Amino acid sequence: YRAAALGTTHPLVKALFTELAGREVAHKKVFQEIARNKGIGLDGPAVSLSAIKDDFRAVIKNIFAAAKSGNDFSGKKDDELGNNYRRAMEAEQRSHQFYREIYESAADKNIKLIAEAFAFEENEHYEILQDTLTYLDKPGDWFREQEHWIVEG
């Protein structure tokens, strides 16, 4: 995600890929803490699934609110943008499946909660990538969906 963020000139894409890169680093840190058994894992506190959901939704809501309020997220798409999105969406699907498998096989309740939260977040990442790709490829469709236009005729 960092490479994709650095390789684009599109502000919306740069903001999204930068945020996703940060999320993946956070996942890594959680697993490092599990490995070290410092506060997360067998005897540690449970992870709040709703807090993870609310936090990520707030970040994405702010990115799209800026788009809707007229900030300049226009511009030509980078040549590699479609490929970056495709690879990112495939990675999110694989990650979602990976965390679901951990959830299903884990005996420890905290590991299950962490895996469930990460599976949810990976699915959210996938949906956000889909949504931003629609915004970039078909902005009229994206605005119609977001604003719930009534089309008569």
Tab-separated table of C-alpha atoms in Angstrom:
chain	number	residue	atom	x	y	z
A	1	TYR	CA	0.000	0.000	0.000
A	2	ARG	CA	2.832	2.395	0.734
A	3	ALA	CA	4.312	1.833	-2.725
A	4	ALA	CA	0.905	2.428	-4.315
A	5	ALA	CA	0.436	5.601	-2.249
A	6	LEU	CA	3.853	6.892	-3.232
A	7	GLY	CA	3.303	5.973	-6.870
A	8	THR	CA	0.107	7.944	-7.365
A	9	THR	CA	-0.572	11.625	-7.813
A	10	HIS	CA	-4.271	11.237	-7.111
A	11	PRO	CA	-5.018	12.690	-3.642
A	12	LEU	CA	-7.948	10.363	-2.844
A	13	VAL	CA	-5.989	7.262	-3.796
A	14	LYS	CA	-2.918	8.498	-1.913
A	15	ALA	CA	-4.994	9.116	1.240
A	16	LEU	CA	-6.722	5.733	1.048
A	17	PHE	CA	-3.598	3.665	0.356
A	18	THR	CA	-1.703	5.525	3.105
A	19	GLU	CA	-4.480	4.718	5.576
A	20	LEU	CA	-4.587	1.071	4.507
A	21	ALA	CA	-0.806	0.802	4.911
A	22	GLY	CA	-1.127	2.111	8.450
A	23	ARG	CA	-3.848	-0.423	9.225
A	24	GLU	CA	-1.700	-3.294	8.033
A	25	VAL	CA	1.163	-2.095	10.243
A	26	ALA	CA	-1.267	-2.037	13.188
A	27	HIS	CA	-2.231	-5.658	12.448
A	28	LYS	CA	1.413	-6.645	12.448
A	29	LYS	CA	1.957	-4.973	15.819
A	30	VAL	CA	-0.961	-6.834	17.358
A	31	PHE	CA	0.466	-10.136	16.203
A	32	GLN	CA	3.903	-9.173	17.496
A	33	GLU	CA	2.321	-8.493	20.885
A	34	ILE	CA	0.554	-11.836	20.786
A	35	ALA	CA	3.873	-13.511	20.054
A	36	ARG	CA	5.464	-11.698	22.986
A	37	ASN	CA	2.347	-12.300	25.137
A	38	LYS	CA	2.380	-8.692	26.405
A	39	GLY	CA	-1.170	-7.631	27.051
A	40	ILE	CA	-2.847	-9.357	24.137
A	41	GLY	CA	-3.471	-13.030	23.826
A	42	LEU	CA	-3.872	-15.744	26.380
A	43	ASP	CA	-4.253	-13.573	29.471
A	44	GLY	CA	-4.697	-10.148	27.903
A	45	PRO	CA	-7.709	-7.934	27.395
A	46	ALA	CA	-10.252	-8.648	24.688
A	47	VAL	CA	-10.206	-6.549	21.533
A	48	SER	CA	-13.282	-4.413	20.931
A	49	LEU	CA	-14.713	-5.278	17.523
A	50	SER	CA	-17.052	-2.283	17.602
A	51	ALA	CA	-14.157	0.104	18.350
A	52	ILE	CA	-12.225	-1.176	15.328
A	53	LYS	CA	-15.326	-0.849	13.135
A	54	ASP	CA	-16.108	2.675	14.329
A	55	ASP	CA	-12.514	3.888	14.032
A	56	PHE	CA	-11.997	2.739	10.448
A	57	ARG	CA	-15.433	3.947	9.361
A	58	ALA	CA	-14.645	7.403	10.745
A	59	VAL	CA	-11.402	7.617	8.769
A	60	ILE	CA	-13.048	6.554	5.518
A	61	LYS	CA	-16.053	8.784	6.142
A	62	ASN	CA	-13.693	11.753	6.427
A	63	ILE	CA	-11.938	10.874	3.170
A	64	PHE	CA	-15.242	10.636	1.298
A	65	ALA	CA	-16.742	13.671	3.036
A	66	ALA	CA	-13.863	15.681	1.620
A	67	ALA	CA	-14.694	14.299	-1.819
A	68	LYS	CA	-18.366	15.179	-1.483
A	69	SER	CA	-17.657	18.674	-0.144
A	70	GLY	CA	-15.836	19.612	-3.312
A	71	ASN	CA	-12.201	19.064	-2.392
A	72	ASP	CA	-10.273	18.466	-5.553
A	73	PHE	CA	-10.043	14.697	-5.780
A	74	SER	CA	-10.365	14.880	-9.533
A	75	GLY	CA	-7.554	14.262	-11.895
A	76	LYS	CA	-6.528	11.661	-14.345
A	77	LYS	CA	-6.082	8.188	-13.044
A	78	ASP	CA	-2.542	6.895	-12.863
A	79	ASP	CA	-1.617	4.258	-15.430
A	80	GLU	CA	-1.058	1.603	-12.757
A	81	LEU	CA	-4.079	2.529	-10.653
A	82	GLY	CA	-6.348	-0.228	-11.951
A	83	ASN	CA	-3.654	-2.839	-11.367
A	84	ASN	CA	-2.952	-1.496	-7.883
A	85	TYR	CA	-6.633	-1.670	-7.004
A	86	ARG	CA	-6.970	-5.178	-8.393
A	87	ARG	CA	-3.957	-6.396	-6.417
A	88	ALA	CA	-5.144	-4.622	-3.279
A	89	MET	CA	-8.640	-6.108	-3.534
A	90	GLU	CA	-7.225	-9.598	-4.065
A	91	ALA	CA	-4.942	-9.150	-1.032
A	92	GLU	CA	-7.874	-7.992	1.106
A	93	GLN	CA	-9.914	-11.044	0.095
A	94	ARG	CA	-7.014	-13.364	0.967
A	95	SER	CA	-6.487	-11.586	4.281
A	96	HIS	CA	-10.173	-11.825	5.121
A	97	GLN	CA	-10.095	-15.567	4.465
A	98	PHE	CA	-6.888	-15.956	6.507
A	99	TYR	CA	-8.424	-14.245	9.557
A	100	ARG	CA	-11.669	-16.210	9.177
A	101	GLU	CA	-9.660	-19.440	9.271
A	102	ILE	CA	-7.820	-18.276	12.392
A	103	TYR	CA	-11.150	-17.378	13.978
A	104	GLU	CA	-12.622	-20.774	13.182
A	105	SER	CA	-9.640	-22.738	14.469
A	106	ALA	CA	-8.552	-20.711	17.518
A	107	ALA	CA	-9.337	-22.009	20.985
A	108	ASP	CA	-8.359	-18.799	22.823
A	109	LYS	CA	-11.266	-16.339	23.050
A	110	ASN	CA	-9.016	-13.276	22.672
A	111	ILE	CA	-7.387	-14.684	19.553
A	112	LYS	CA	-10.884	-15.368	18.201
A	113	LEU	CA	-11.944	-11.776	18.923
A	114	ILE	CA	-8.832	-10.357	17.273
A	115	ALA	CA	-9.263	-12.604	14.224
A	116	GLU	CA	-12.947	-11.666	13.968
A	117	ALA	CA	-12.109	-7.968	14.185
A	118	PHE	CA	-9.373	-8.239	11.567
A	119	ALA	CA	-11.574	-10.315	9.244
A	120	PHE	CA	-14.241	-7.635	9.502
A	121	GLU	CA	-11.690	-4.897	8.855
A	122	GLU	CA	-10.222	-6.672	5.817
A	123	ASN	CA	-13.723	-6.956	4.378
A	124	GLU	CA	-14.253	-3.247	5.063
A	125	HIS	CA	-10.985	-2.511	3.236
A	126	TYR	CA	-12.220	-4.510	0.235
A	127	GLU	CA	-15.534	-2.643	0.169
A	128	ILE	CA	-13.804	0.727	0.461
A	129	LEU	CA	-11.472	-0.168	-2.401
A	130	GLN	CA	-14.503	-1.142	-4.492
A	131	ASP	CA	-16.245	2.075	-3.548
A	132	THR	CA	-13.300	4.326	-4.396
A	133	LEU	CA	-12.733	2.526	-7.678
A	134	THR	CA	-16.369	3.265	-8.567
A	135	TYR	CA	-15.781	6.893	-7.589
A	136	LEU	CA	-12.749	7.062	-9.871
A	137	ASP	CA	-14.219	5.148	-12.830
A	138	LYS	CA	-17.858	6.245	-12.641
A	139	PRO	CA	-18.185	9.301	-10.384
A	140	GLY	CA	-21.796	9.920	-11.469
A	141	ASP	CA	-22.791	6.446	-10.318
A	142	TRP	CA	-20.902	6.928	-7.046
A	143	PHE	CA	-22.619	10.267	-6.270
A	144	ARG	CA	-26.030	8.881	-7.253
A	145	GLU	CA	-25.539	5.978	-4.819
A	146	GLN	CA	-24.231	8.196	-2.005
A	147	GLU	CA	-26.914	10.831	-2.382
A	148	HIS	CA	-29.768	8.389	-3.099
A	149	TRP	CA	-31.028	10.291	-6.109
A	150	ILE	CA	-34.573	9.712	-7.210
A	151	VAL	CA	-34.661	9.062	-10.915
A	152	GLU	CA	-38.028	9.436	-12.580
A	153	GLY	CA	-39.031	8.983	-16.061
